[in-house]
Short mmCIF file of C-alpha atoms in Angstrom, two decimals:
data_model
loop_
_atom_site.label_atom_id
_atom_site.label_comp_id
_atom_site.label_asym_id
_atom_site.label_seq_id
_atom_site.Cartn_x
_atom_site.Cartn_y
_atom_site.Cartn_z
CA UNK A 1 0.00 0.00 0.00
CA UNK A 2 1.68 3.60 -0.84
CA UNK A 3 1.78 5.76 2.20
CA UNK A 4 -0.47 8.33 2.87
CA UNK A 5 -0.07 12.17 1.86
CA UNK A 6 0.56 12.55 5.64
CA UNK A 7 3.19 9.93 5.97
CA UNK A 8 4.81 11.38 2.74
CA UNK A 9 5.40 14.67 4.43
CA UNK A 10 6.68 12.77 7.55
CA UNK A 11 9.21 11.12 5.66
CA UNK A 12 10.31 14.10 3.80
CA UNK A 13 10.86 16.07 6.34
CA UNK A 14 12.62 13.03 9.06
CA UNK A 15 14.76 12.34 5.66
CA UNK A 16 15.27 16.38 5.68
CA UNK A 17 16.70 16.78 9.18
CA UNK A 18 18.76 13.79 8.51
CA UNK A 19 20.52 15.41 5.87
CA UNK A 20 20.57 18.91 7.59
CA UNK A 21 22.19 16.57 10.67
CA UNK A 22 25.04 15.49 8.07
CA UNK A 23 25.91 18.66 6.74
CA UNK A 24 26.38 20.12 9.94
CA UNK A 25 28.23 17.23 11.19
CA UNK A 26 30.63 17.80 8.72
CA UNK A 27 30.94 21.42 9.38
CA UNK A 28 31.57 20.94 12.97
CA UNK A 29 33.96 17.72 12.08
CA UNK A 30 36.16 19.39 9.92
CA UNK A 31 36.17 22.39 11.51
CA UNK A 32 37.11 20.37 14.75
CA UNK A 33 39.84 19.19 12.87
CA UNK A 34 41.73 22.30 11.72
CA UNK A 35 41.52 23.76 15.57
CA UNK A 36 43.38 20.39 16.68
CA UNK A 37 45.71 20.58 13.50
CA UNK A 38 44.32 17.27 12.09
CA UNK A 39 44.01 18.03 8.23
CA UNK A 40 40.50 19.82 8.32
CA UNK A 41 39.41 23.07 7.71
CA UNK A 42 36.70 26.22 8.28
CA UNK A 43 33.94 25.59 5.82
CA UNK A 44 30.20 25.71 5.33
CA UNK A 45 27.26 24.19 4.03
CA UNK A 46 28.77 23.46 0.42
CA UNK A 47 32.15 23.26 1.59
CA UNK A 48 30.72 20.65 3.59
CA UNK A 49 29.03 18.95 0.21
CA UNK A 50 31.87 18.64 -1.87
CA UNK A 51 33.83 16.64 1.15
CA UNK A 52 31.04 14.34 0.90
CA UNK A 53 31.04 13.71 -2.89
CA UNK A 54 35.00 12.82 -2.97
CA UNK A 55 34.33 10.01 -0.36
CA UNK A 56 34.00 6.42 -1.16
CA UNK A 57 30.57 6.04 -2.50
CA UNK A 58 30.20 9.74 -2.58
CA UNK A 59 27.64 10.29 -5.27
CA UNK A 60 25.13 7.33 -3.25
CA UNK A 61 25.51 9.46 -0.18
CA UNK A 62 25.61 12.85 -1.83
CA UNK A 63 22.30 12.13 -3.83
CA UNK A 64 20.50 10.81 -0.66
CA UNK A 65 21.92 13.70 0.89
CA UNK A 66 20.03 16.22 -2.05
CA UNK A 67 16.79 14.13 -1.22
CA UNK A 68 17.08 15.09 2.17
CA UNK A 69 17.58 18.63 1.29
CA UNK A 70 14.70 19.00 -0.97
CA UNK A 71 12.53 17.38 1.48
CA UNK A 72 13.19 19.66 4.14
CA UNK A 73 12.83 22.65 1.88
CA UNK A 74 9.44 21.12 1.18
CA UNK A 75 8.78 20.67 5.14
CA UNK A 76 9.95 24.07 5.94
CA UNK A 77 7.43 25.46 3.45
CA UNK A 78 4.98 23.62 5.07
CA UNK A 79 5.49 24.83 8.12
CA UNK A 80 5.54 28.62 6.84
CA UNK A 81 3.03 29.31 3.61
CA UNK A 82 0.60 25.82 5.90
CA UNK A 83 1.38 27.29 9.49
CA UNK A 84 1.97 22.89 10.06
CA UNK A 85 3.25 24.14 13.46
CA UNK A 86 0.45 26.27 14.68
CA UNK A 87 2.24 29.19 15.12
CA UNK A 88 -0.49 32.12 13.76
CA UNK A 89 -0.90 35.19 12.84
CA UNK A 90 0.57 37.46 15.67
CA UNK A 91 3.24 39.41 14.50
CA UNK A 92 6.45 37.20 16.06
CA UNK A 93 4.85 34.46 14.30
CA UNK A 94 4.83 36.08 11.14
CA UNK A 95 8.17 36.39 11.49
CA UNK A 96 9.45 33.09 12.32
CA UNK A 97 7.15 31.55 9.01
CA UNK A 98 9.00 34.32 6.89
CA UNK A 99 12.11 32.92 8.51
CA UNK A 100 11.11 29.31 7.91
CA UNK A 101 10.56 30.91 4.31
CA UNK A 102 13.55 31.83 3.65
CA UNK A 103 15.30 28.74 5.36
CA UNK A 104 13.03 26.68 2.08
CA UNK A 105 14.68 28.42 -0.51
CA UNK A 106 18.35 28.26 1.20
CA UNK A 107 17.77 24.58 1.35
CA UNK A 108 16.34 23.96 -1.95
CA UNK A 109 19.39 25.81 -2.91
CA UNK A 110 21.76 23.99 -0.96
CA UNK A 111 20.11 20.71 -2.74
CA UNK A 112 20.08 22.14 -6.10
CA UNK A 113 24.04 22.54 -5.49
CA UNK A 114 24.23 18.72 -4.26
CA UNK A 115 22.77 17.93 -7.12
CA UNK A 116 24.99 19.63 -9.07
CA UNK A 117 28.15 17.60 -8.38
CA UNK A 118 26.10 14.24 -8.35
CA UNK A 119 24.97 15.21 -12.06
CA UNK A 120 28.10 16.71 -12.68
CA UNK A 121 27.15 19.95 -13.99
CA UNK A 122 30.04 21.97 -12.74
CA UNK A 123 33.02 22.13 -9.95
CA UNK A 124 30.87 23.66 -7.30
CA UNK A 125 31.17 27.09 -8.42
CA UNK A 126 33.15 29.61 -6.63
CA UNK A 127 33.99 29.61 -2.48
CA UNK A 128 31.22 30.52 -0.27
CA UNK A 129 33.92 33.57 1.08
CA UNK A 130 33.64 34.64 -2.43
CA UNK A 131 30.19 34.27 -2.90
CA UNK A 132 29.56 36.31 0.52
CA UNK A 133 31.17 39.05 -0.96
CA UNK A 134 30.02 39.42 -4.38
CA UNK A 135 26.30 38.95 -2.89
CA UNK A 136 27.25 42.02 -0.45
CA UNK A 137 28.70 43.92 -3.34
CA UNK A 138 25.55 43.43 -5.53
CA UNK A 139 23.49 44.71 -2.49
CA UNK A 140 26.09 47.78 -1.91
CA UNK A 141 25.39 48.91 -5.40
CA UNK A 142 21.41 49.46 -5.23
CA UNK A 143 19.80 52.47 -4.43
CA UNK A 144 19.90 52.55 -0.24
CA UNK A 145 22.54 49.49 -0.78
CA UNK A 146 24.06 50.36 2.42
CA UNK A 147 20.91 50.36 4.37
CA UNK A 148 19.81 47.00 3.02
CA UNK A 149 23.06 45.33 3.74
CA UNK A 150 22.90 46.58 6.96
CA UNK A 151 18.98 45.26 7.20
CA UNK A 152 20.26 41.67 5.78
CA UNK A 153 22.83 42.06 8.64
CA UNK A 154 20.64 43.19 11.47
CA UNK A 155 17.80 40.18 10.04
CA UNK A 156 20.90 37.18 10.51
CA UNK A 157 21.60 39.09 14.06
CA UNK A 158 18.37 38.55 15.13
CA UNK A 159 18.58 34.88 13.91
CA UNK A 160 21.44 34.32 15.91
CA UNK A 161 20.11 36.06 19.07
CA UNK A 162 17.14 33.70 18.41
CA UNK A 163 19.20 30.91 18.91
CA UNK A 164 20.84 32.23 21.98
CA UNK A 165 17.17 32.02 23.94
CA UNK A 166 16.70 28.25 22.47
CA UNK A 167 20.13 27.25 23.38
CA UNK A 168 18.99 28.98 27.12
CA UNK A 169 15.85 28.11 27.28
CA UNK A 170 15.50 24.68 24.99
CA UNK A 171 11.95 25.52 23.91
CA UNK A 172 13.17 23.37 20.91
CA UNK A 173 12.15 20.30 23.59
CA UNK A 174 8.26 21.15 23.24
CA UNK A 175 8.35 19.48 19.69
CA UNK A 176 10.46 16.42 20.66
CA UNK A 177 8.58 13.14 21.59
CA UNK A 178 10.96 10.89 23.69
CA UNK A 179 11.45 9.76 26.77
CA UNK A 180 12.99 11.37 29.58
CA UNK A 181 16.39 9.09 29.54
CA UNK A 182 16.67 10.43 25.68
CA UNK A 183 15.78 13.49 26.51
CA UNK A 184 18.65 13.93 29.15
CA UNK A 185 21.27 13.50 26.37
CA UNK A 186 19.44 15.15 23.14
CA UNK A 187 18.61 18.53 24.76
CA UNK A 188 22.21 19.31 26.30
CA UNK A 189 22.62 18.00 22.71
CA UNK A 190 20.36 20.83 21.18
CA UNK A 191 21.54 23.54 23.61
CA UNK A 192 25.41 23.22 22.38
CA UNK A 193 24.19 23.18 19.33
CA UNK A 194 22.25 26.09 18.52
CA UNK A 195 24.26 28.05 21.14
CA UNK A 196 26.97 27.34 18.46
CA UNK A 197 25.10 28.40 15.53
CA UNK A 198 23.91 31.49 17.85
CA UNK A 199 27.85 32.40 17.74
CA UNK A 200 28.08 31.93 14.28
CA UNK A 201 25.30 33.64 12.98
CA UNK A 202 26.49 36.93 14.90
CA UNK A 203 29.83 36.97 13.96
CA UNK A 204 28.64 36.71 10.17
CA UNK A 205 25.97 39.39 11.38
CA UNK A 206 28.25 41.76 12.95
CA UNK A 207 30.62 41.08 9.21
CA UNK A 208 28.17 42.19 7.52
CA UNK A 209 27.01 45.46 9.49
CA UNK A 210 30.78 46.15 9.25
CA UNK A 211 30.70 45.74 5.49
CA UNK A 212 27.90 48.33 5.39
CA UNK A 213 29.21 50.71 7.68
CA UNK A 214 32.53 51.19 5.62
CA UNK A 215 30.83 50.22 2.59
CA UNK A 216 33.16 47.21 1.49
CA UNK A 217 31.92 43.90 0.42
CA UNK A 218 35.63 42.42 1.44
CA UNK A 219 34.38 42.60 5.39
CA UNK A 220 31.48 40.25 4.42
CA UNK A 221 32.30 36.94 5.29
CA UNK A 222 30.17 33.41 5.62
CA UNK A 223 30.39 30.75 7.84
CA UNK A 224 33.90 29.24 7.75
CA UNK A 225 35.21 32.70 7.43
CA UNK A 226 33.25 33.92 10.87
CA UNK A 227 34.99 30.43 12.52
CA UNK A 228 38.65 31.63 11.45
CA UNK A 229 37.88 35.00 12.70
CA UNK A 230 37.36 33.63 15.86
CA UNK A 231 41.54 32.47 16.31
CA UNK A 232 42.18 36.17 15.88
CA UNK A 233 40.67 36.39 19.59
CA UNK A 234 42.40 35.90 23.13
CA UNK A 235 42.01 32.12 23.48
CA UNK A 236 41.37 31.94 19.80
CA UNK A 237 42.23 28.10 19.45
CA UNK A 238 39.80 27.15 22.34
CA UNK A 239 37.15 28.98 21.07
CA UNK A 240 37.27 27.72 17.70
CA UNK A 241 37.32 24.35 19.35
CA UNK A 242 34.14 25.04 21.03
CA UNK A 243 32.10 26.69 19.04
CA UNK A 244 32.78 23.32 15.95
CA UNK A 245 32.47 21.10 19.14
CA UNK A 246 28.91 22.55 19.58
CA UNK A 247 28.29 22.71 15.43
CA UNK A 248 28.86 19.16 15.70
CA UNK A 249 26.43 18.58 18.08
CA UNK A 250 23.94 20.19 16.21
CA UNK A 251 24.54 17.91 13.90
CA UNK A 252 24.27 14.62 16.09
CA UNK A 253 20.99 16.78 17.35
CA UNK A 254 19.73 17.37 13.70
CA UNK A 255 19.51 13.23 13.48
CA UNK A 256 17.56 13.02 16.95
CA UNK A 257 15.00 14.80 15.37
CA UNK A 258 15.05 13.07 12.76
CA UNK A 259 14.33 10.47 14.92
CA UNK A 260 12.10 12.10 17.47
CA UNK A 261 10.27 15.77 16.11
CA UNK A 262 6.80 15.60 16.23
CA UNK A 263 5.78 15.84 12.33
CA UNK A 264 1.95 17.56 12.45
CA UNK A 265 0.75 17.96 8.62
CA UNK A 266 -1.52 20.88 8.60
CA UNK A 267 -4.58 20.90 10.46
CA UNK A 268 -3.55 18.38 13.18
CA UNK A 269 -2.52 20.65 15.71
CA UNK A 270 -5.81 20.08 17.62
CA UNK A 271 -5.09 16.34 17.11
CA UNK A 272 -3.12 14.22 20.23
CA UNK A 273 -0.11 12.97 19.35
CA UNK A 274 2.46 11.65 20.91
CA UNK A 275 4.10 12.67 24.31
CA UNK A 276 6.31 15.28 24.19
CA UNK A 277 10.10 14.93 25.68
CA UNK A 278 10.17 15.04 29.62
CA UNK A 279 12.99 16.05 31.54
CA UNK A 280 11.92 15.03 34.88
#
């Protein structure tokens, strides 16, 4: 019997945070290796990619990997344009479904790119450093170009602080159904994790409002670039450690979700499902 439109979406988007769990393992691997001087190095998401594909049975795992992607684009716009998560119509929901928007389309992107090396239509295109900059240059050169780099800068800020208060208060734990011995080990799990991305996201925020401020695209820089920036500080070395140690957490924490999110398809919010993680 084929699966129901429900169970479809379900798989998608379990599939989805699988494959968001891998890339971000990766990210937090490698980067874990260049701060103990193992061989790796300060990437991001496609960065990330193209280490898959040269592996043995790269394409497989690359291709399942684009699946995944596409699925969670799918889920994501589910859970923004379908509200699938009940948030509303108050004004911070609005803005966390125009988030979850946007999240879609840099995830369809990212699996339109994976796809890209599996079909082998091109190399991978130029470095995400590169691409950081030439997106903030674009922006610089349109009327009010300052302004709206600083907006796109202020809007990944806010992100990042967003993070901050999940990491603190793990509200991420309402929309987990496990048991309380899992959930001792996959919310310290998700705390690291998106404390880490927190970091992250406002170093390439506070890149960007830099950029705009002296209005050069070279201070724009993406993810790996924001890690490296951190050895420039005091304790430079242990904070890079820490900050891929908790990117690779997020990435063990992107496959307990996989695992254990509560997947409603629109409309069954008012439905019982199944208990949420407990802690006590």
């Amino acid at each position: 019997m084929l699966p129901t439109p429900r169970r479809r979406l379900e798989l998608l988007a379990r599939l989805g945070y699988a494959a968001r769990g891998v890339v971000n393992l990766l990210i937090g691997g490698l980067a874990l290796l260049a701060a103990f001087q193992r061989g790796g190095s300060a990437t991001g998401s496609k960065g990330a990619l193209q280490t898959l594909f040269f592996q043995p049975l790269g394409t497989v795992l690359l291709a399942i990997v684009a699946l995944g992607l596409f699925g969670f684009a799918v889920w994501r716009l589910c859970q923004a344009v379908l509200d699938a998560d009940g948030h509303g119509r108050a004004p911070r929901a609005l803005v966390i479904r125009l988030g979850q928007v946007i999240s879609a389309i840099i995830y369809a992107g990212l699996g339109v790119f994976a796809l890209g090396l599996v079909m082998g239509w091109g190399s991978g295109g130029q470095g995400e450093e590169q691409s950081a900059r030439d997106w903030t240059r674009w922006l610089l050169s349109q009327p009010f170009g300052r302004w709206l780099v600083g907006a796109v800068g202020l809007a990944i800020g806010g992100a990042g602080l967003g993070m901050m208060v999940k990491a603190w208060s793990a509200s991420f734990a309402r929309r987990l159904a496990c048991e309380a011995a899992t959930a001792r080990w996959v919310i310290p799990l998700g705390r690291l994790g998106y404390a880490a991305r927190g970091i992250v996201f406002l170093l390439v925020a506070g890149f960007l409002l830099l950029a705009a401020y002296r209005t050069d695209p070279s201070e724009a820089h993406g993810l790996g670039g924001a890690l490296l920036s951190l050895q420039a500080q005091p304790f430079g070395r242990v904070l890079f450690g820490l900050v891929a140690f908790g990117l690779a957490a997020f990435g063990l924490f992107e496959f307990a979700e996989a695992r254990y999110r509560r997947i409603e398809a629109p409309g069954d919010q008012g439905q019982p499902g199944p208990a949420r993680a407990r802690t006590a």
